[in-house]
Amino acid sequence: MTAPARAPMSGKAIAHSQFDRAANLINLESYLRRILLAPFREVQVEVPVRMDDGHIEVFTGYRIQHNGARGPCKGGIRYHPEADHDEVLGLATIMTWKTALMDIPFGGAKGGVQVDPKLLSQLELERLTRRFTQRIAIVLGPYRDIPAPDVNTNAQVMAWILDEYSNRQGYTPAVVTGKPLSLGGSLGREEATGRGVMYVMAEYARDFGIPLKGSRVVIQGFGNVGGHLARLLDTEAGAKVIAVSDVNGGIVNESGLDIPGLLAHAAQKQPVSEWKDGRAITNDELWEIPCDWLVPCALGGVITRERNARSIDCKVVVEGANEPTTPTADSILEERGIPVIPDFLANAGGVTVSYYEWAQNLQQYRWTHEQVNKELKATITKAYTTVRDLAKQKAATFRTAAYAIALQRVAEAERLRGN
Ligand code: NAD
């Protein structure tokens, strides 16, 4: 008998599902559970945009600040047709745990506009970004809330936000991170999330005896996170990236893909499945490929009970994307003995280097690329080690241990501030 289909779990539900487990682990007071489960502030705006043909379209946008006890709120802005209140709230919540786990002085926020940016011209995209910024500017600021790129937004979008905000407040580079270098962006920011994933994998590899060199990696998504990760695993870690995918499908080559060639191919906006040197596969087939490391780096909710949690054939799942694993799938993987390195540890490199970018902007001083990478490695490795040790001590999963550490830090800040 096949299992009855269930409605997919919302981003908020995924983000909250592990909360009680971790809160119980640290005996968190009930009033703090209530504070930390709810967002501090939610802003929803309607964003009218004049399209190139003269008519006006209205898009819905969100900026949700989940918690700011440890510092200004921090989190990306995504442009996606499915960006809604629930998704943005879930992602904002994860940002609180991510910044706390990395022990950087930020809280958590996220923004989103419900739009398919592929249907917009560059000028329409700029007008949308400027109007959205005007509508949420009141809750932004270098000591209040600092956006960054996320799915379908990039350094150019951040430059428009910086310009729009600075037009009113005076030059304020620290109001966004992930900016172009020439506007105060940080060296190493663009690759930081992929680089952080690689550093975490390297630590895990050493601790659990799955040497990265020569190991087989499958990556879903070949954008910022997946693309840089593939490149770094290939060039710096000597791993064999055997399959990658994008929204249109995937490509597999058991001997290892030619990653520099594939990146150049993808940079020409060509689907990875049309790369000459491998076998094209569907997005569903990607999950079945036997490998050592399976790294989802696309969207949330892609590893589910119904789709693939029972058929995935890897030694470790590393969450490059945010919320790729539903809680039910997470339990199935746990039952099957497949460890999961959770998103807010694995993909925290981006926000960590965003912190360095913000600090550089406030100092008006640029760090070298080497300095950025060295600090990133130290910060993410320290977080990894803390999680690994607590997981061992409490016989908990990495996800529960990471949650417990993050919750403890945020709760402590709340208590010290008198809440
Ligand atoms: P991106 O837009 O640069 O790339 C996304 C990739 O996923 C693209 O290759 C796209 O084709 C592919 N994709 C989309 N839908 C897919 C599908 N159904 N099947 C297979 N592939 C699909 O986005 P990104 O910045 O790389 O972000 C990816 C994930 O990582 C998101 O969950 C994001 O929240 C998370 N994340 C990103 C950063 C960052 O710094 N960019 C930091 C932390 C977390």
XYZ file of C-alpha atoms and ligand atoms in Angstrom:
463
model
C 0.000 0.000 0.000
C 1.387 3.425 -0.823
C 1.508 6.067 1.894
C -1.227 8.693 1.621
C 0.000 11.943 0.100
C 0.393 14.743 2.612
C 0.449 18.468 2.092
C 4.070 19.673 2.053
C 5.192 21.083 5.377
C 5.485 24.850 5.562
C 8.833 26.583 6.067
C 7.653 27.764 9.465
C 6.632 24.244 10.502
C 9.991 22.841 9.387
C 11.850 25.531 11.299
C 9.787 24.890 14.435
C 9.732 21.123 14.265
C 13.098 20.628 15.976
C 12.598 23.445 18.420
C 11.013 21.457 21.253
C 13.600 18.696 21.075
C 16.420 21.220 21.463
C 14.550 23.345 24.017
C 13.989 20.241 26.140
C 17.665 19.374 25.895
C 18.554 22.701 27.567
C 15.470 22.942 29.838
C 14.400 26.231 28.276
C 11.849 28.245 30.247
C 8.369 28.273 28.765
C 8.169 32.073 28.405
C 11.401 32.016 26.362
C 10.009 29.231 24.193
C 7.100 31.525 23.425
C 9.348 34.505 22.621
C 11.737 32.468 20.479
C 9.049 30.686 18.500
C 7.480 33.943 17.360
C 8.944 36.677 15.164
C 9.887 40.007 16.719
C 8.516 42.032 13.809
C 6.850 41.287 10.477
C 6.458 43.725 7.632
C 4.324 42.951 4.591
C 4.173 45.450 1.748
C 2.512 45.766 -1.624
C 5.062 46.912 -4.195
C 3.727 48.691 -7.284
C 6.132 48.582 -10.224
C 5.783 50.352 -13.581
C 6.524 47.749 -16.228
C 8.331 48.540 -19.483
C 5.052 48.711 -21.434
C 3.694 51.369 -19.050
C 1.207 49.337 -16.978
C 1.630 48.851 -13.235
C 2.050 45.430 -11.621
C 1.801 44.975 -7.862
C 3.977 42.424 -6.037
C 3.797 41.343 -2.407
C 6.969 41.632 -0.360
C 7.994 40.658 3.161
C 10.692 41.514 5.648
C 10.469 39.436 8.787
C 12.764 40.013 11.752
C 12.709 36.914 13.885
C 15.016 37.916 16.709
C 17.492 40.718 17.419
C 18.586 39.957 20.972
C 22.217 39.322 19.961
C 22.566 42.165 17.450
C 21.034 43.695 14.329
C 18.848 41.336 12.321
C 20.574 39.712 9.353
C 19.280 37.725 6.425
C 18.861 37.542 2.675
C 16.176 38.741 0.314
C 14.838 36.287 -2.251
C 12.791 36.876 -5.373
C 10.688 33.808 -6.091
C 7.110 33.039 -7.200
C 6.645 30.889 -4.083
C 8.125 33.328 -1.561
C 5.309 33.784 0.949
C 4.881 34.733 4.579
C 5.411 31.214 5.863
C 8.552 30.575 3.872
C 10.105 33.913 4.793
C 9.278 33.418 8.479
C 10.854 29.954 8.474
C 13.997 31.296 6.830
C 14.150 34.282 9.216
C 13.984 31.876 12.151
C 16.847 29.788 10.785
C 18.926 32.968 10.485
C 18.585 33.541 14.224
C 19.977 30.079 14.952
C 22.643 30.386 12.254
C 24.087 33.683 13.509
C 23.965 32.437 17.101
C 25.635 29.148 16.214
C 28.442 30.998 14.406
C 28.640 33.311 17.432
C 28.522 36.425 15.289
C 26.771 39.511 16.708
C 23.585 39.379 14.664
C 19.999 38.254 14.978
C 17.881 36.692 12.261
C 15.706 38.112 9.479
C 14.653 37.278 5.943
C 12.932 39.071 3.111
C 11.173 37.994 -0.008
C 9.164 39.286 -2.931
C 6.671 36.998 -4.602
C 7.795 37.414 -8.192
C 9.320 35.409 -11.000
C 12.346 37.582 -11.816
C 12.934 35.681 -15.054
C 9.840 37.406 -16.414
C 11.205 40.894 -15.639
C 13.569 43.042 -17.682
C 16.650 44.408 -15.920
C 14.984 47.816 -15.611
C 11.827 46.288 -14.144
C 13.970 44.359 -11.663
C 15.698 47.580 -10.646
C 12.390 49.442 -10.218
C 11.000 46.542 -8.157
C 14.084 46.520 -5.912
C 14.039 50.282 -5.383
C 10.326 50.374 -4.586
C 10.581 47.389 -2.239
C 13.510 49.089 -0.479
C 11.501 52.309 -0.053
C 8.676 50.336 1.537
C 10.824 48.456 4.045
C 13.563 51.083 4.611
C 12.020 52.071 7.929
C 13.020 48.740 9.468
C 16.480 48.539 7.827
C 19.794 50.046 8.927
C 23.362 48.995 9.789
C 22.406 48.615 13.463
C 18.850 47.447 12.818
C 18.521 45.005 9.927
C 20.999 44.222 7.139
C 19.809 42.343 4.006
C 21.985 40.184 1.740
C 21.491 38.196 -1.483
C 19.521 34.957 -1.544
C 17.778 32.963 -4.279
C 17.527 35.071 -7.463
C 19.104 38.182 -5.959
C 22.740 39.163 -6.327
C 25.364 41.864 -5.833
C 23.629 44.164 -8.335
C 20.356 43.947 -6.402
C 22.275 44.790 -3.216
C 23.838 47.792 -4.987
C 20.350 49.139 -5.795
C 19.247 48.651 -2.186
C 22.388 50.449 -0.977
C 21.758 53.328 -3.379
C 18.071 53.652 -2.518
C 18.759 53.590 1.226
C 21.763 55.927 0.987
C 19.794 58.453 -1.079
C 17.742 59.103 2.051
C 20.135 58.356 4.911
C 23.515 59.335 3.463
C 26.126 56.865 2.243
C 25.563 53.691 4.252
C 27.442 50.717 2.800
C 26.874 48.650 5.975
C 23.118 48.518 5.315
C 23.556 45.528 2.979
C 26.148 42.803 2.478
C 26.959 40.792 -0.612
C 27.597 44.089 -2.423
C 29.874 44.516 -5.434
C 33.511 44.964 -4.380
C 33.603 48.494 -5.748
C 30.801 49.512 -3.381
C 32.335 48.057 -0.229
C 31.726 44.361 -0.777
C 34.111 41.873 0.803
C 36.646 39.781 -1.015
C 35.571 36.154 -0.739
C 31.885 36.901 -0.055
C 30.536 35.445 -3.276
C 32.091 32.020 -2.740
C 31.754 32.109 1.056
C 28.747 29.815 1.436
C 30.223 27.117 -0.803
C 33.597 27.533 0.890
C 32.010 27.178 4.322
C 30.236 23.984 3.218
C 33.594 22.609 2.090
C 35.296 23.490 5.408
C 32.526 21.727 7.355
C 32.752 18.678 5.080
C 36.525 18.587 5.573
C 36.153 18.565 9.365
C 33.474 15.886 9.250
C 35.539 13.859 6.799
C 38.473 13.844 9.212
C 36.378 13.016 12.277
C 34.294 10.274 10.695
C 36.785 8.690 8.315
C 35.342 9.621 4.924
C 38.366 11.343 3.339
C 37.255 14.111 1.012
C 40.043 13.425 -1.453
C 38.691 11.052 -4.075
C 35.264 10.790 -2.431
C 32.135 10.940 -4.598
C 29.917 14.019 -4.286
C 26.451 14.670 -5.733
C 25.217 18.268 -5.681
C 21.667 19.444 -6.352
C 21.723 23.037 -7.652
C 24.534 24.685 -9.577
C 24.045 28.334 -8.625
C 25.992 30.374 -6.115
C 26.267 27.716 -3.420
C 26.378 24.568 -5.568
C 28.643 26.059 -8.246
C 31.282 27.392 -5.873
C 31.127 24.256 -3.741
C 31.696 22.051 -6.797
C 34.639 24.202 -7.870
C 36.263 24.216 -4.441
C 35.747 20.497 -3.838
C 37.262 19.826 -7.239
C 40.215 22.209 -7.073
C 41.053 22.456 -3.355
C 39.804 19.219 -1.777
C 40.462 16.748 -4.599
C 36.940 15.312 -4.304
C 35.180 13.771 -7.298
C 31.977 15.643 -8.120
C 30.082 12.962 -10.037
C 26.680 14.623 -10.535
C 25.140 18.082 -10.409
C 21.769 19.481 -11.416
C 19.917 22.696 -12.066
C 16.233 23.484 -12.410
C 16.103 21.718 -15.805
C 17.756 18.413 -14.886
C 21.136 16.923 -14.086
C 24.291 15.388 -15.456
C 26.291 12.432 -14.146
C 29.783 11.154 -14.867
C 31.033 8.393 -12.580
C 34.665 9.298 -13.305
C 34.102 12.850 -12.083
C 32.704 15.827 -13.964
C 34.943 18.430 -15.567
C 33.822 21.156 -13.163
C 35.679 24.152 -14.702
C 34.226 23.197 -18.114
C 30.759 22.744 -16.677
C 30.928 26.083 -14.863
C 31.886 27.839 -18.093
C 29.004 26.033 -19.834
C 26.526 27.092 -17.095
C 27.846 30.668 -17.221
C 26.569 30.761 -20.832
C 23.082 30.037 -19.383
C 23.210 26.502 -20.756
C 21.419 23.727 -18.789
C 23.898 21.412 -17.063
C 22.051 18.404 -18.532
C 23.295 19.491 -21.981
C 26.945 19.283 -20.948
C 28.782 17.037 -23.417
C 30.821 14.985 -21.018
C 28.285 12.914 -19.065
C 24.861 11.276 -19.031
C 21.786 13.492 -18.688
C 19.463 12.579 -15.811
C 16.174 13.887 -14.460
C 15.981 15.835 -11.218
C 14.421 12.792 -9.548
C 17.174 10.428 -10.713
C 19.789 12.602 -9.019
C 18.698 11.377 -5.577
C 19.278 7.720 -6.430
C 22.947 8.046 -7.384
C 25.184 6.156 -4.940
C 27.710 8.584 -3.450
C 29.588 9.519 -0.279
C 28.234 13.062 0.089
C 24.854 14.268 -1.072
C 24.642 18.049 -0.958
C 21.313 19.747 -1.742
C 22.111 23.340 -2.790
C 18.868 24.482 -4.449
C 15.555 24.980 -2.679
C 13.854 23.890 0.539
C 11.725 20.762 1.097
C 13.447 18.599 -1.526
C 14.239 15.567 0.662
C 10.890 14.160 1.672
C 9.381 10.913 2.885
C 7.362 10.553 -0.318
C 10.103 11.382 -2.769
C 13.486 10.112 -1.731
C 14.265 9.748 2.004
C 14.148 5.954 1.736
C 16.061 5.682 -1.540
C 18.875 8.161 -1.018
C 22.136 6.212 -1.209
C 24.893 8.268 0.439
C 27.058 8.276 3.554
C 26.227 11.848 4.642
C 23.693 14.510 3.657
C 25.099 18.043 3.855
C 22.468 20.778 3.757
C 23.913 23.479 1.502
C 20.413 24.873 0.906
C 18.135 26.138 3.633
C 15.581 23.617 4.915
C 16.104 20.990 2.199
C 15.018 18.130 4.491
C 11.492 17.850 5.869
C 11.277 16.695 9.507
C 9.728 13.340 8.520
C 12.493 12.760 6.007
C 15.015 13.773 8.662
C 13.650 11.043 10.976
C 13.798 8.476 8.164
C 17.419 9.353 7.437
C 18.187 9.077 11.153
C 16.540 5.621 11.275
C 18.585 4.618 8.243
C 21.788 5.783 9.939
C 22.463 8.530 7.406
C 23.790 11.589 9.263
C 22.647 15.058 8.226
C 24.834 18.137 8.663
C 22.172 20.798 9.194
C 21.755 23.918 7.092
C 22.463 26.457 9.791
C 25.887 24.892 10.356
C 26.773 23.797 6.824
C 25.745 26.892 4.891
C 26.669 29.551 7.461
C 29.758 30.673 5.525
C 27.771 33.307 3.653
C 26.451 35.083 6.707
C 29.819 34.762 8.416
C 31.616 36.594 5.611
C 28.681 39.024 5.512
C 29.605 39.803 9.097
C 33.185 40.484 8.001
C 31.868 42.690 5.192
C 29.741 44.674 7.652
C 32.690 45.001 10.039
C 34.946 46.181 7.177
C 32.328 48.781 6.171
C 32.087 50.105 9.727
C 35.905 50.167 9.994
C 36.296 51.633 6.487
C 39.066 49.079 6.004
C 39.401 46.223 3.508
C 40.631 42.784 4.521
C 42.607 40.572 2.147
C 40.996 37.504 0.605
C 43.373 35.299 2.606
C 42.340 36.984 5.840
C 38.651 36.471 5.025
C 39.148 32.770 4.254
C 41.292 32.240 7.342
C 38.722 33.866 9.641
C 35.887 31.954 7.957
C 37.667 28.666 8.435
C 38.325 29.439 12.096
C 34.748 30.559 12.812
C 32.916 27.741 11.042
C 35.332 25.084 12.335
C 34.814 26.279 15.896
C 31.032 26.079 15.431
C 31.363 22.613 13.912
C 33.518 21.396 16.808
C 31.071 22.714 19.401
C 28.205 20.919 17.639
C 30.154 17.685 17.230
C 31.125 17.638 20.900
C 27.596 18.296 22.190
C 26.122 15.752 19.776
C 28.541 13.182 21.152
C 28.002 14.151 24.774
C 24.185 14.050 24.563
C 23.937 11.266 21.962
C 21.958 13.731 19.833
C 21.921 14.407 16.109
C 24.022 17.254 14.766
C 20.807 19.161 14.106
C 19.510 18.889 17.660
C 22.928 19.745 19.107
C 23.288 22.762 16.812
C 19.817 23.957 17.745
C 20.505 23.559 21.449
C 23.716 25.617 21.243
C 22.036 28.361 19.239
C 18.964 28.433 21.475
C 21.108 28.628 24.579
C 22.974 31.660 23.225
C 19.855 33.531 22.119
C 18.062 32.707 25.370
C 21.022 33.989 27.362
C 20.967 37.286 25.455
C 17.220 37.607 26.048
C 17.649 36.986 29.785
C 20.565 39.433 30.095
C 18.524 42.100 28.326
C 15.841 41.614 30.919
C 13.381 39.470 29.003
P 20.971 30.344 -6.861
O 19.719 30.960 -7.365
O 22.282 30.961 -7.171
O 21.069 28.805 -7.366
C 20.035 27.909 -7.215
C 20.332 26.699 -8.091
O 19.340 25.712 -7.856
C 20.305 26.979 -9.578
O 21.302 26.201 -10.229
C 18.926 26.478 -10.009
O 18.843 26.116 -11.378
C 18.806 25.271 -9.107
N 17.447 24.805 -8.907
C 16.334 25.536 -8.672
N 15.269 24.733 -8.579
C 15.717 23.473 -8.725
C 15.108 22.210 -8.753
N 13.810 22.085 -8.581
N 15.880 21.108 -8.955
C 17.221 21.234 -9.132
N 17.854 22.414 -9.123
C 17.114 23.518 -8.937
O 20.753 30.201 -5.280
P 21.859 30.036 -4.174
O 22.253 31.380 -3.679
O 22.900 29.090 -4.641
O 21.018 29.383 -2.988
C 20.698 27.995 -2.995
C 20.211 27.594 -1.610
O 21.211 27.910 -0.637
C 18.948 28.286 -1.119
O 18.244 27.411 -0.283
C 19.484 29.435 -0.271
O 18.556 29.890 0.685
C 20.661 28.743 0.369
N 21.706 29.641 0.853
C 22.341 30.503 0.015
C 23.355 31.315 0.516
C 24.138 32.243 -0.370
O 25.074 32.874 0.133
N 23.842 32.352 -1.657
C 23.679 31.261 1.870
C 23.021 30.343 2.695
C 22.040 29.540 2.166
